[in-house]
Coordinates of C-alpha atoms and ligand atoms in Angstrom, one line a residue:
X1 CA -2.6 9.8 -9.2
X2 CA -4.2 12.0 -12.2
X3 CA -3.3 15.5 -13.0
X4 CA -5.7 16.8 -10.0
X5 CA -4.6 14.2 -7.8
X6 CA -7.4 11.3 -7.8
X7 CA -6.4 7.5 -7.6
X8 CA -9.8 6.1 -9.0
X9 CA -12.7 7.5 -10.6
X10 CA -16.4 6.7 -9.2
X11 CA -16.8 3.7 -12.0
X12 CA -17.2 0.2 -10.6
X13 CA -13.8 -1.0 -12.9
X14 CA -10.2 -0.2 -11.4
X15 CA -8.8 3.2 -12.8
X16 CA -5.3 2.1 -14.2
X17 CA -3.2 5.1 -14.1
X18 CA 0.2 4.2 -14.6
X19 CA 1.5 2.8 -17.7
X20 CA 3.4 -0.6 -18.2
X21 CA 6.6 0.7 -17.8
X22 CA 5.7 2.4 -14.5
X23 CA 3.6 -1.1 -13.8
X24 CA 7.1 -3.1 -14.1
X25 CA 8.7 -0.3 -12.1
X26 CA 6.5 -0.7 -9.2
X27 CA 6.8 -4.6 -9.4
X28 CA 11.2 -4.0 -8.8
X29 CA 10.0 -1.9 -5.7
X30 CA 7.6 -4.6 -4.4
X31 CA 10.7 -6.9 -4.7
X32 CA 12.6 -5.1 -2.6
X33 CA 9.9 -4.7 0.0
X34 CA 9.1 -7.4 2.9
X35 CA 5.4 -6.6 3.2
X36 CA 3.0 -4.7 1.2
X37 CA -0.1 -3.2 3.1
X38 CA -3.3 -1.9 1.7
X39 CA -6.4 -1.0 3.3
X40 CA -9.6 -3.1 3.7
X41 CA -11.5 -1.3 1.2
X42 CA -9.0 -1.6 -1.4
X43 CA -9.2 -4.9 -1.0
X44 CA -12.9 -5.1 -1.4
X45 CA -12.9 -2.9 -4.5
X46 CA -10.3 -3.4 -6.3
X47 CA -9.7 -7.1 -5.7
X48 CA -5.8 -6.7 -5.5
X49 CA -3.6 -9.2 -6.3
X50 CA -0.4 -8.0 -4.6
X51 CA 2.2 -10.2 -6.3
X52 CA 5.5 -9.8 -7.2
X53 CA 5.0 -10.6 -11.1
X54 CA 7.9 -11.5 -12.5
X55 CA 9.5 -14.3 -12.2
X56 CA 12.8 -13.4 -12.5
X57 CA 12.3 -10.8 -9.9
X58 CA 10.9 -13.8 -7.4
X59 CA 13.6 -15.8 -7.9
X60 CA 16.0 -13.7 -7.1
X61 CA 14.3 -13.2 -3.7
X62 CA 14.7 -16.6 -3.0
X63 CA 17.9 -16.7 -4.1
X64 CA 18.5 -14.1 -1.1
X65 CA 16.3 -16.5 1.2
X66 CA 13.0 -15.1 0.5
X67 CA 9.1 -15.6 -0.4
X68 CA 9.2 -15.5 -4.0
X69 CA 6.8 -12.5 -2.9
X70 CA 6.4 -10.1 -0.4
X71 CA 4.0 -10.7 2.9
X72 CA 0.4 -8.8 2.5
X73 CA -1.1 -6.8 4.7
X74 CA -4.0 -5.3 5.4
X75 CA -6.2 -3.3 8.1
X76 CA -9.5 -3.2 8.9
X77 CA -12.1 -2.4 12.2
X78 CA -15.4 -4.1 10.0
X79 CA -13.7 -6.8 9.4
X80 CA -16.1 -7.0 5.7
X81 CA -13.9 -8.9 3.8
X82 CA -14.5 -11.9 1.8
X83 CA -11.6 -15.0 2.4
X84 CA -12.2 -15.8 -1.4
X85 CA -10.8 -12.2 -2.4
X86 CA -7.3 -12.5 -4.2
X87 CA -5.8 -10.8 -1.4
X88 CA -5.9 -14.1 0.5
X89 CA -6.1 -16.6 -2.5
X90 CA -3.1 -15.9 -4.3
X91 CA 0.6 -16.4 -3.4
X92 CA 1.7 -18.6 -1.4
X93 CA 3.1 -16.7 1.2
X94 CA 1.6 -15.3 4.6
X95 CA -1.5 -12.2 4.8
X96 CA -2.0 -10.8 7.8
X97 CA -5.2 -9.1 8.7
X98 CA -4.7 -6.4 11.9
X99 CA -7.9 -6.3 13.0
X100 CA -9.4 -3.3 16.0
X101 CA -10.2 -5.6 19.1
X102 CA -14.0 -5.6 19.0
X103 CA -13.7 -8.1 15.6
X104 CA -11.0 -9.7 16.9
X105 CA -13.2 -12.5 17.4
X106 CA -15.6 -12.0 14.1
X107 CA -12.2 -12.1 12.0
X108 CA -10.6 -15.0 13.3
X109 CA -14.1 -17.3 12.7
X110 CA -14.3 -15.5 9.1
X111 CA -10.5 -15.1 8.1
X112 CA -8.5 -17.6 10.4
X113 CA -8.4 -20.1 7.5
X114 CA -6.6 -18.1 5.3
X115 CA -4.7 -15.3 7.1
X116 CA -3.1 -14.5 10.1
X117 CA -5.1 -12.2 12.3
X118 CA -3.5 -10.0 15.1
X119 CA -5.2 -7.5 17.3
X120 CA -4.3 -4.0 16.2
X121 CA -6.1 -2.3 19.5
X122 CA -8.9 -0.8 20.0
X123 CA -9.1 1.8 18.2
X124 CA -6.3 0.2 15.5
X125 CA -3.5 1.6 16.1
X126 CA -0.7 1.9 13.1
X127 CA 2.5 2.5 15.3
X128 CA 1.3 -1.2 17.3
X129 CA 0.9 -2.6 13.8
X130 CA 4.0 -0.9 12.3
X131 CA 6.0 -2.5 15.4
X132 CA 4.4 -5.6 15.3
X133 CA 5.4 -6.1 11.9
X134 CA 9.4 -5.1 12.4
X135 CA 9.0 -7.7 15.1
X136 CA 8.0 -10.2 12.6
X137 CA 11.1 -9.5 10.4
X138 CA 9.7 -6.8 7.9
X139 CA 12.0 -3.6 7.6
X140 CA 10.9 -2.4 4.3
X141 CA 7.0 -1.6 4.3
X142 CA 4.9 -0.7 0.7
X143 CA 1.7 1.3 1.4
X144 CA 0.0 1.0 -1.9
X145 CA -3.1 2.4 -1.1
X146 CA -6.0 3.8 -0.9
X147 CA -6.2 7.8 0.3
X148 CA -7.1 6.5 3.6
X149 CA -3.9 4.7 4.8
X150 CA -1.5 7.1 2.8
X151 CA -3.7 9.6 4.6
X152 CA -2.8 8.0 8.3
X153 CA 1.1 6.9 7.6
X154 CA 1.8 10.5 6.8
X155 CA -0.1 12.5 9.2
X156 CA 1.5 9.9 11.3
X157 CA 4.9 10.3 10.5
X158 CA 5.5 6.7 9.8
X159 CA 6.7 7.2 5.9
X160 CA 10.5 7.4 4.8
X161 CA 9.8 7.8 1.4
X162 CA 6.7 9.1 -0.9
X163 CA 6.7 7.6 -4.5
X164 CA 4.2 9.7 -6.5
X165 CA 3.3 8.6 -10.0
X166 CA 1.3 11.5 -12.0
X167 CA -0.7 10.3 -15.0
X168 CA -1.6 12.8 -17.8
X169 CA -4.6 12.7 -17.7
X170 CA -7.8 14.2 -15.3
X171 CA -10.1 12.5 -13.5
X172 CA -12.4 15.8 -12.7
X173 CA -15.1 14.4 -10.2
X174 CA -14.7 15.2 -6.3
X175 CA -17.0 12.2 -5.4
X176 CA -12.9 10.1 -6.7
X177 CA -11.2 9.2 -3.8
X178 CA -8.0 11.3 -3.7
X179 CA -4.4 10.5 -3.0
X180 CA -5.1 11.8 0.5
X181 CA -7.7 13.2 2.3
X182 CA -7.7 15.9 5.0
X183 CA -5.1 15.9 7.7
X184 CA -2.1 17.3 9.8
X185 CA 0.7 16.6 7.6
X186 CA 4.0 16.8 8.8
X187 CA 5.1 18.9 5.5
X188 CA 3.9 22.5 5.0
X189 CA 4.8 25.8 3.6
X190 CA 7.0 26.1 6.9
X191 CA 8.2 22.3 6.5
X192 CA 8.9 21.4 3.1
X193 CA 9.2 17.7 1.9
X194 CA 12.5 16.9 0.4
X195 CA 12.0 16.2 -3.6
X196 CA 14.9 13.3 -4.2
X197 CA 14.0 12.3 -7.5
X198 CA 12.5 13.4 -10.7
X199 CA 12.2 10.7 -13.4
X200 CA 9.7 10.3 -16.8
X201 CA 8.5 7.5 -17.4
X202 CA 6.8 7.4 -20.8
X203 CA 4.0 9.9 -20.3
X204 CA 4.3 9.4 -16.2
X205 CA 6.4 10.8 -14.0
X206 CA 7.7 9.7 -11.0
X207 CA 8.5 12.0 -7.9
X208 CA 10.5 10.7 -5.0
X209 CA 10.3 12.9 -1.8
X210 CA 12.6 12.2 1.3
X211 CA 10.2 12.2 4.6
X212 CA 13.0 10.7 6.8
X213 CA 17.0 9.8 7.4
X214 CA 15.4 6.1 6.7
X215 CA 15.2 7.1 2.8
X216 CA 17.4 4.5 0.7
X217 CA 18.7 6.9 -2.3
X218 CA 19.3 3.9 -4.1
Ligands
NAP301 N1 -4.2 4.5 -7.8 C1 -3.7 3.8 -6.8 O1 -2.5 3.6 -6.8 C2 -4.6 3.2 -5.8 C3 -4.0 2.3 -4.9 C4 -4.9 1.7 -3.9 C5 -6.2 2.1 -3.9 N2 -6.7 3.0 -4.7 C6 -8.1 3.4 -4.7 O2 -8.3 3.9 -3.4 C7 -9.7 3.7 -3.1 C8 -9.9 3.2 -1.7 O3 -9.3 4.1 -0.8 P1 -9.9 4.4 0.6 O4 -9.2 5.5 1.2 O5 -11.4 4.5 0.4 O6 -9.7 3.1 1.4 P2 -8.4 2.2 1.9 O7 -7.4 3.2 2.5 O8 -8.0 1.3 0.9 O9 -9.1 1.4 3.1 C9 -9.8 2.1 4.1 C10 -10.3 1.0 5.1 O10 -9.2 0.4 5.8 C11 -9.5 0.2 7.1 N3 -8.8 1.1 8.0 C12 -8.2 2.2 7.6 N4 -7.6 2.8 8.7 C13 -8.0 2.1 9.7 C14 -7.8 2.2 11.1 N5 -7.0 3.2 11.6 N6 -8.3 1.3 11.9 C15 -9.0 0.2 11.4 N7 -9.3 0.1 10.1 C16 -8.8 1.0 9.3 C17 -11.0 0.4 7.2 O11 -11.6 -0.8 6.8 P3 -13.0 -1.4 7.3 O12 -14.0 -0.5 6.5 O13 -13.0 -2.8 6.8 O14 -13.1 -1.2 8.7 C18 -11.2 1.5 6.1 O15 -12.6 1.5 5.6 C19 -10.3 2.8 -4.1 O16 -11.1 3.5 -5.0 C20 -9.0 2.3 -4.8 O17 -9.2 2.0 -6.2 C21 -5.9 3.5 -5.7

């Protein structure tokens, strides 16, 4: 996020924030993961590609009896979202769609080529998809994005770990979508978050906060 805590600005192009170093950082922690989940409009803005890039990094996940690449993920209740985007295009591994009931049907017709669709309930709900995932083998889960699913994992209480990347610079326009938007959260002035790490990266830094026992240290 910037400075005041945005993770786009209102143009059309993708705000980069981070800074390569911090780019190749995040691509060791996608790795490690077994799925990485977005949200639907993510995907329709910002056209993700959601690979592990290097190649080094994805053969050593097959080496451990892997996809060179992590599964994808997304959720949605529109179900607006285009089978050409890169989210379903690219890597050859499986993306799953988890879809609220009443598209069920729309998303199969429209994405059942090119993803696997589940039924998330009606409304979607995140602990179903959580658990439907662990049943599908995935233990280590990346929310990359946008405010509104890091919005709903934490208010939720579904996040082990928060990895939060400040870039120097300000974004300064309350019509950016933020890191999060409004919500319960868990951690307050009575209940503070657990700060684990503190590491620079170039002109970023990285903060590591521990939201469960399920935090890996390492
Ligand atoms: N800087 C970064 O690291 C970073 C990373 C990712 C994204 N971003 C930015 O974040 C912005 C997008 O964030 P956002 O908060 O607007 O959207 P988002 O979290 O990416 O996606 C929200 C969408 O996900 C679906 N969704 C979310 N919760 C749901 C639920 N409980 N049930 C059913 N569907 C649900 C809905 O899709 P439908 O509308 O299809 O129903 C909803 O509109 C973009 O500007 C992007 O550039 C920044």
């Amino acid at each position: 996020m910037s400075i005041d805590g945005y993770v786009d600005d209102v143009a059309e192009d993708r705000l980069l924030l981070s800074n390569d170093a911090d780019f190749d950082r995040v691509d060791a922690v996608r790795a490690a993961c077994d799925a990485i989940l977005v949200g639907a409009a993510t995907v329709r803005q910002d056209n993700p590609r959601l690979l592990v890039r290097s190649r080094d990094r994805q053969k050593e996940r097959v080496a451990r009896g892997q996809q060179p690449t992590p599964l994808k993920v997304t959720v949605t209740s529109s179900c607006d979202l285009d089978p050409r985007a890169r989210f379903f295009t690219l890597g050859d591994v499986d993306k799953l769609v988890y879809c609220a009931t009443p598209t069920l049907e729309l998303a199969r017709k429209k994405l059942g080529d090119v993803a696997t669709v589940v039924d998330g309930g009606d409304p979607l709900d995140l602990r179903r998809v959580t658990a439907d995932l662990y049943a599908r083998g995935v233990r280590r889960l990346m929310v990359e994005g946008g405010g509104s699913m890091h919005t709903q994992f934490l208010t939720e209480g579904l996040v082990d770990e928060l990895q939060l990347v400040v870039a120097p610079f300000f974004v300064g326009d309350s019509r950016a979508p933020r890191f999060v938007g409004d919500g319960a959260f868990p951690w307050g002035p009575d209940h503070r978050a657990e700060l684990a790490e503190v590491r620079q990266i170039g002109d970023v830094v990285l903060l590591r906060y521990k939201l469960s026992d399920r935090f890996d240290a390492v």
